[in-house]
Each structure stands twice: as C-alpha cells, then as structure tokens.
Coordinates of C-alpha atoms and ligand atoms in Angstrom, one line a residue:
V1 CA -16.5 -4.4 48.5
L2 CA -16.7 -8.1 48.2
C3 CA -15.2 -9.0 44.8
W4 CA -15.4 -12.3 43.0
F5 CA -11.8 -12.1 41.9
Y6 CA -10.8 -12.6 45.4
V7 CA -13.7 -14.9 46.4
F8 CA -13.1 -17.3 43.5
P9 CA -9.5 -16.7 42.4
G10 CA -9.0 -18.9 39.5
Y11 CA -11.7 -21.4 40.5
R12 CA -14.6 -20.5 38.1
L13 CA -15.7 -17.9 35.8
P14 CA -18.5 -15.8 37.4
A15 CA -21.9 -15.9 35.7
D16 CA -22.8 -13.1 33.4
K17 CA -25.2 -11.7 36.0
E18 CA -22.5 -11.6 38.7
I19 CA -20.1 -9.8 36.3
A20 CA -22.8 -7.2 35.5
E21 CA -23.4 -6.7 39.3
E22 CA -19.8 -6.3 39.9
V23 CA -19.4 -3.7 37.2
L24 CA -22.4 -1.8 38.5
R25 CA -21.2 -2.0 42.1
H26 CA -17.8 -0.6 41.0
G27 CA -19.5 2.3 39.2
E28 CA -17.9 5.0 37.1
A29 CA -15.0 5.5 39.5
W30 CA -11.6 5.1 37.8
R31 CA -8.2 6.4 38.6
K32 CA -5.1 6.0 36.4
N33 CA -2.4 4.0 37.9
Q34 CA 1.0 4.7 36.4
T35 CA 2.7 1.9 38.2
G36 CA 0.2 -0.6 36.6
I37 CA 0.7 1.0 33.2
D38 CA 4.5 0.7 33.4
L39 CA 4.3 -2.8 34.7
Y40 CA 2.2 -4.1 31.9
R41 CA 4.3 -2.3 29.3
K42 CA 7.3 -3.9 30.8
L43 CA 5.7 -7.4 30.9
L44 CA 4.5 -7.1 27.4
T45 CA 7.8 -5.8 26.1
E46 CA 9.6 -8.7 27.8
C47 CA 7.3 -11.4 26.4
C48 CA 6.4 -10.1 23.0
D49 CA 8.5 -7.0 22.1
P50 CA 5.5 -5.2 20.4
R51 CA 7.6 -2.3 19.2
R52 CA 9.8 -4.4 17.0
M53 CA 7.6 -7.4 16.4
F54 CA 3.9 -6.5 16.0
A55 CA 4.1 -6.4 12.2
V56 CA 6.1 -8.4 9.7
T57 CA 8.9 -6.0 8.6
K58 CA 11.9 -6.2 6.4
E59 CA 13.9 -5.7 9.6
N60 CA 12.5 -8.7 11.6
S61 CA 11.7 -10.9 8.6
P62 CA 14.6 -10.9 6.1
L63 CA 14.7 -13.1 2.9
G64 CA 14.8 -16.7 3.9
K65 CA 13.2 -16.2 7.3
V66 CA 10.8 -18.9 8.3
L67 CA 7.4 -17.5 9.6
W68 CA 5.6 -20.2 11.5
Y69 CA 1.8 -19.9 11.2
D70 CA 0.5 -19.2 14.7
G71 CA -3.1 -20.3 14.1
E72 CA -2.3 -23.9 13.1
F73 CA 0.4 -26.5 13.4
Y74 CA 3.0 -27.5 10.9
Y75 CA 2.7 -24.7 8.3
S76 CA 5.3 -22.1 7.7
H77 CA 6.1 -19.5 5.1
T78 CA 9.7 -18.8 4.1
V79 CA 10.1 -15.2 3.1
N80 CA 10.8 -15.0 -0.6
N81 CA 11.4 -12.3 -3.2
E82 CA 7.6 -12.0 -3.8
T83 CA 6.6 -11.5 -0.1
Y84 CA 9.7 -9.6 1.1
Q85 CA 8.9 -6.6 -1.1
L86 CA 5.4 -6.3 0.5
F87 CA 6.8 -5.8 4.0
V88 CA 7.3 -2.3 5.5
Q89 CA 10.9 -1.5 6.3
D90 CA 10.5 -1.2 10.1
N91 CA 7.8 -0.4 12.6
P92 CA 6.2 2.7 11.0
L93 CA 4.5 4.1 14.1
T94 CA 5.9 7.1 15.9
L95 CA 6.3 5.9 19.5
P96 CA 5.2 6.1 22.2
L97 CA 1.6 6.6 21.1
K98 CA -0.2 8.9 23.6
K99 CA -3.9 8.3 24.3
C100 CA -5.1 5.2 22.5
A101 CA -8.6 4.0 22.0
V102 CA -9.3 0.3 21.2
V103 CA -12.8 -0.1 19.9
G104 CA -14.3 -3.6 20.1
N105 CA -17.4 -4.4 18.2
G106 CA -19.8 -5.2 21.1
G107 CA -23.4 -4.2 21.0
I108 CA -22.9 -2.2 24.2
L109 CA -21.6 0.6 21.9
R110 CA -25.1 1.1 20.4
H111 CA -26.6 4.3 21.9
S112 CA -23.4 4.8 24.0
K113 CA -22.7 8.2 22.5
C114 CA -19.0 7.4 22.8
G115 CA -18.2 8.6 19.2
K116 CA -16.8 12.0 20.4
D117 CA -14.8 10.4 23.2
I118 CA -13.3 7.9 20.8
D119 CA -12.4 10.4 18.1
Q120 CA -10.5 12.5 20.7
A121 CA -7.9 9.8 21.2
D122 CA -4.5 10.2 19.5
F123 CA -4.5 6.7 18.1
I124 CA -7.7 4.7 17.4
M125 CA -7.7 1.0 16.7
R126 CA -10.7 -0.9 15.4
C127 CA -11.4 -4.6 14.7
N128 CA -12.4 -6.5 11.6
L129 CA -13.3 -3.6 9.2
P130 CA -16.4 -2.5 11.2
P131 CA -19.1 -0.3 9.6
L132 CA -18.6 3.4 10.3
S133 CA -21.7 4.6 8.5
K134 CA -23.7 7.7 9.5
E135 CA -26.1 5.8 11.8
Y136 CA -23.2 4.7 14.0
V137 CA -21.0 7.8 14.1
E138 CA -22.5 9.2 17.3
D139 CA -21.7 5.9 19.1
V140 CA -18.4 4.8 17.5
G141 CA -16.8 7.9 16.0
T142 CA -15.3 8.4 12.5
I143 CA -11.5 8.3 12.9
T144 CA -9.4 5.2 12.5
H145 CA -5.6 4.8 12.7
L146 CA -5.3 1.1 12.6
V147 CA -8.0 -1.5 11.6
T148 CA -7.6 -5.2 11.6
A149 CA -9.0 -7.3 8.7
N150 CA -9.4 -11.0 9.0
P151 CA -8.8 -12.8 5.7
S152 CA -12.1 -14.6 6.2
I153 CA -13.8 -11.2 5.7
I154 CA -12.1 -10.8 2.3
E155 CA -13.4 -14.2 1.4
K156 CA -17.0 -13.7 2.6
R157 CA -17.6 -10.1 2.0
F158 CA -15.5 -9.5 -1.1
Q159 CA -15.7 -12.8 -2.9
N160 CA -12.0 -13.4 -2.1
L161 CA -11.1 -10.5 -4.4
L162 CA -11.1 -13.0 -7.3
W163 CA -13.7 -10.8 -9.2
S164 CA -14.2 -7.1 -8.7
R165 CA -11.8 -5.4 -6.4
K166 CA -13.6 -2.0 -6.6
D167 CA -16.1 -2.8 -3.9
F168 CA -13.3 -3.6 -1.5
V169 CA -11.2 -0.6 -2.4
D170 CA -14.3 1.7 -2.1
S171 CA -15.3 0.3 1.3
M172 CA -11.8 0.8 2.6
K173 CA -12.1 4.6 2.1
V174 CA -14.0 5.0 5.3
Y175 CA -10.8 4.2 7.2
G176 CA -8.9 7.1 5.7
S177 CA -5.2 6.7 5.6
S178 CA -4.9 4.2 8.4
Y179 CA -3.0 1.0 8.7
I180 CA -4.8 -2.2 7.8
Y181 CA -3.4 -5.0 10.0
M182 CA -3.9 -8.4 8.5
P183 CA -2.9 -11.8 10.0
A184 CA -1.7 -13.0 6.7
F185 CA 0.5 -15.7 8.2
S186 CA -1.8 -17.1 10.9
M187 CA -3.8 -19.7 8.9
K188 CA -2.6 -21.1 5.6
P189 CA -5.8 -20.3 3.7
G190 CA -5.6 -16.7 4.8
T191 CA -2.3 -15.9 3.1
D192 CA -3.5 -15.6 -0.5
P193 CA -6.5 -13.4 0.3
S194 CA -4.2 -11.2 2.4
L195 CA -1.8 -10.8 -0.5
R196 CA -4.6 -10.0 -2.9
A197 CA -5.9 -7.4 -0.5
Y198 CA -2.4 -5.9 -0.5
Y199 CA -2.3 -5.7 -4.3
A200 CA -5.9 -4.4 -4.6
L201 CA -4.9 -1.5 -2.4
A202 CA -1.5 -0.9 -3.9
D203 CA -2.9 -1.0 -7.5
S204 CA -5.5 1.6 -6.7
S205 CA -3.0 4.0 -5.0
S206 CA -5.1 3.7 -1.8
N207 CA -4.2 5.8 1.2
L208 CA -4.1 2.8 3.5
T209 CA -0.9 1.0 4.4
M210 CA -1.0 -2.7 4.7
L211 CA 0.8 -4.2 7.8
F212 CA 0.9 -8.0 8.1
A213 CA 0.5 -9.2 11.7
N214 CA 3.7 -11.0 12.8
P215 CA 2.7 -14.6 13.7
E216 CA 5.5 -14.8 16.2
F217 CA 4.1 -11.8 18.0
L218 CA 0.6 -13.2 18.0
H219 CA 1.9 -16.5 19.3
M220 CA 3.7 -14.8 22.2
V221 CA 0.7 -12.7 23.1
G222 CA -1.4 -15.9 23.1
K223 CA 1.0 -17.4 25.6
F224 CA 1.1 -14.3 27.7
W225 CA -2.7 -14.5 28.3
K226 CA -2.8 -18.3 28.6
A227 CA -0.6 -17.8 31.7
R228 CA -3.2 -15.4 32.9
N229 CA -6.3 -17.6 32.8
V230 CA -7.5 -17.1 29.2
H231 CA -8.0 -20.6 27.9
A232 CA -9.2 -20.0 24.4
R233 CA -8.1 -21.8 21.2
R234 CA -7.3 -18.3 20.0
L235 CA -7.5 -14.9 21.5
S236 CA -10.1 -12.5 20.2
T237 CA -8.9 -9.8 17.8
G238 CA -9.9 -7.3 20.5
L239 CA -7.5 -8.7 23.1
F240 CA -4.6 -8.8 20.6
L241 CA -5.2 -5.1 20.0
V242 CA -5.5 -4.2 23.7
S243 CA -2.2 -6.1 24.3
L244 CA -0.6 -4.1 21.4
A245 CA -2.0 -0.9 22.9
L246 CA -0.7 -1.6 26.4
G247 CA 2.7 -2.2 24.9
L248 CA 2.8 1.0 22.7
C249 CA 0.5 3.6 24.3
E250 CA 0.8 5.9 27.3
E251 CA -2.9 5.5 28.1
V252 CA -5.4 3.0 26.8
T253 CA -9.2 3.3 26.8
V254 CA -11.3 0.4 25.5
Y255 CA -14.9 0.5 24.2
G256 CA -17.3 -2.1 22.9
F257 CA -16.0 -5.0 25.0
W258 CA -19.1 -6.7 26.5
P259 CA -19.5 -10.3 25.4
F260 CA -22.8 -10.8 27.3
S261 CA -26.3 -10.8 26.1
V262 CA -27.8 -8.6 28.8
G263 CA -26.6 -5.1 29.6
L264 CA -26.1 -3.3 32.9
D265 CA -29.7 -2.1 32.7
E266 CA -30.8 -5.7 32.3
Q267 CA -31.9 -5.1 28.7
P268 CA -30.8 -7.4 25.9
V269 CA -27.6 -6.4 24.1
S270 CA -26.8 -7.5 20.6
H271 CA -23.5 -9.2 20.0
H272 CA -22.2 -6.4 17.7
Y273 CA -23.2 -2.8 17.5
Y274 CA -24.3 -3.4 13.9
D275 CA -25.8 -6.9 14.0
N276 CA -26.5 -9.8 16.3
I277 CA -24.7 -12.5 14.5
L278 CA -23.0 -14.6 17.1
P279 CA -19.5 -16.1 16.4
Y280 CA -19.8 -19.4 14.5
K281 CA -18.3 -21.4 17.3
W282 CA -17.0 -20.1 20.6
V283 CA -13.4 -20.4 19.6
H284 CA -12.7 -17.4 21.7
A285 CA -13.2 -17.1 25.4
M286 CA -14.5 -13.6 25.4
P287 CA -16.0 -13.7 28.9
E288 CA -12.7 -14.9 30.3
E289 CA -11.0 -12.1 28.4
F290 CA -13.5 -9.6 29.8
V291 CA -12.6 -10.6 33.3
Q292 CA -8.9 -9.9 32.6
L293 CA -9.8 -6.5 31.1
W294 CA -12.0 -5.7 34.0
H295 CA -9.1 -6.5 36.3
L296 CA -6.9 -4.1 34.4
H297 CA -9.7 -1.5 34.6
K298 CA -10.0 -1.8 38.3
S299 CA -6.3 -1.6 38.8
G300 CA -6.1 1.7 36.7
T301 CA -4.0 0.1 34.0
L302 CA -6.5 0.8 31.3
R303 CA -9.9 2.3 31.3
M304 CA -12.9 0.3 30.1
R305 CA -16.0 2.1 29.0
V306 CA -19.1 0.0 29.5
G307 CA -22.0 2.4 29.9
R308 CA -22.8 5.6 28.1
C309 CA -20.1 8.2 27.6
P310 CA -20.6 11.5 29.3
Ligands
CDP401 O1 -13.5 -11.8 15.1 P1 -13.9 -11.6 16.5 O2 -15.0 -12.5 16.9 O3 -12.7 -11.7 17.4 O4 -14.3 -10.1 16.7 P2 -15.6 -9.2 16.4 O5 -16.9 -9.9 16.7 O6 -15.4 -8.5 15.1 O7 -15.4 -8.1 17.6 C1 -14.2 -7.4 17.8 C2 -13.7 -7.6 19.2 O8 -14.6 -6.9 20.1 C3 -13.7 -9.0 19.6 O9 -12.5 -9.7 19.2 C4 -13.8 -8.9 21.1 O10 -12.5 -8.7 21.7 C5 -14.7 -7.7 21.3 N1 -16.1 -8.0 21.5 C6 -16.6 -8.1 22.8 O11 -15.8 -7.9 23.8 N2 -17.9 -8.3 23.0 C7 -18.8 -8.5 22.0 N3 -20.1 -8.7 22.3 C8 -18.3 -8.5 20.7 C9 -16.9 -8.2 20.5

C-alpha cells in the first residue's frame, strides 16, 4: 500500500481527502503491537513522568514550589497555604490502568453506536465536560472516570461561578464519581475559576475529585509532540489525554478524533457530536495531531475508532 507518511515524510500535511482515502484503504484491520505500546510508555515516562507528574499533588508541589504557567510566558504561582491544601496527596489512580478509552468530541461519534464499546473500558477519559444526555448515550456511552474541564467553560457556561453554583454542581452529576482534571495553572486568568470550581464541588459534598493538571507535565508533553511534527501553539485537550493514557494504560482506544468536515462516506461531519461550533481560532493543529494518532493506530500502539462500532 502506497502510504503518504512515506511518500511525504515531514514535507506537507496531506489534504483531508487524502487522509480519508488512506483511512478507508487501511480498513478495519488492526493488530495490537506490544512492542509499540511498551516503547511509547517508555518514551512518555522518560520525557514526562505521567505517573508522578500528571496532576499537581502535595508530593510533587510542596509549599513554596514555583509552578510556571505552561500556557503563557512569565507567570508563575508559588504554592501557598491556601492552594497546598487543595492538592491531592499523591497520584490517586491505581496503576497500571488496563483498557482505557479516550473520548474526543468529534462529530464522527454521532450515529457511531460506540457507547457500549466505550462503556466496556476499565478507565474512560472525556474532554471538556461533554454532554452525556440520553440522545447521545448510544454513541458515546454513560460512564466517565476522568473528565477535563477548561476554566473557560466555567466562565462561559457557569458565569464564572460568581453567582449560582447550583447549576454547575448539578450538571457535574452526570460524571458520577470521576476525577475532574482542570488546567488551573496553565493560563493566569484560569486559576481563580478553577479554584472556585474546586470549592463549589467541595462545599456541596460532590462525589467528584478535583485534580489540577500539572503545568510542568503539560509543558513536557507539548515538547514531546513538537519533536514529532505537531506545530501548534497548544496541543488539543484530546492529545494531552491520549498521551496520559499511553503513559498509564495497558491498552488505549480513542474515539471521536476526526477534525475534518467530511466523513469517510463523503458526507458532512459536524465539528462536535453535539454541535457544529468551530474552535474560535485554530490555535490547535488537530489535523497534524490526527496524522500522529493514525500513525500510532497503524503501528498497533493504540486503536483509533473512526467508523461505526460493531
Ligand atoms: O478544547 P478543544 O478544542 O481542544 O476540544 P473539544 O472541541 O472539546 O474536543 C475534545 C478533543 O477531541 C479535542 O481536543 C481534539 O483532540 C478532539 N477532536 C477531534 O479530534 N476532532 C474534532 N472534530 C473535535 C475534537
């Protein structure tokens, strides 16, 4: 099979159509490759130490530790009495995680019927507090073990939690007793909303556990992918989670990653499974990321679900 990775190694990103053709040509065939899995776990452990570093913990961020914001220059937060007490003691996950599902928010999930498949995983990660209402259950499942929340969602959807916190607390119930993973120390304006989200959950005896993403980990993961042809200002949330999963899980399957407007059947695909609101600016390089993920799929290091689930 003539493959554009080898035809154009590093020269140009193939067009959307070429990518779809390549995915179709490859078909459903997939075989797990333990050597590839072990290699990526080793590479990610060496660069970014996800086991110890993915969250801010009392262990890796003691009082007085300077946390440098990874999403902008010059800002840092020095861990103080107020923030230290909000950190978990140590990595709370029981490792290694076995079968992990990383669920992106791509419109490709709509009508995929992947819900059952996703819910069968041992550890399910989702991005940006996605809707899990009845109409989507068949396609995206119901169970969540870790969900990311960007502080900008707190600002936009929940009025920055300056007024009622009930809406926020209620809408978090759909994530059960999962971890909520917030990049509280990535952008300066995101810190206060993240801390408010922490208090809103703590004060309501919520079942969720707040984990703050460690900016040093995010920075190192960004560097890891930069060295592998992903030239974005910032990695997408989905790629951060896939990197985390490759570091912590024995097997990784990813769903909902398809940053193209046309599907394999040449029909239009919305950007998200729940709406078609495009990112404000293309700060991310999702197609470049897709190419890397596809590479990992082809080598058997992770499994990517693009079409319908069986
Ligand atoms: O906030 P961000 O734009 O990163 O993410 P999102 O739109 O909430 O979607 C979650 C993740 O799914 C993204 O970070 C991407 O990795 C992935 N995604 C994709 O691959 N294709 C799409 N059409 C939409 C999202």
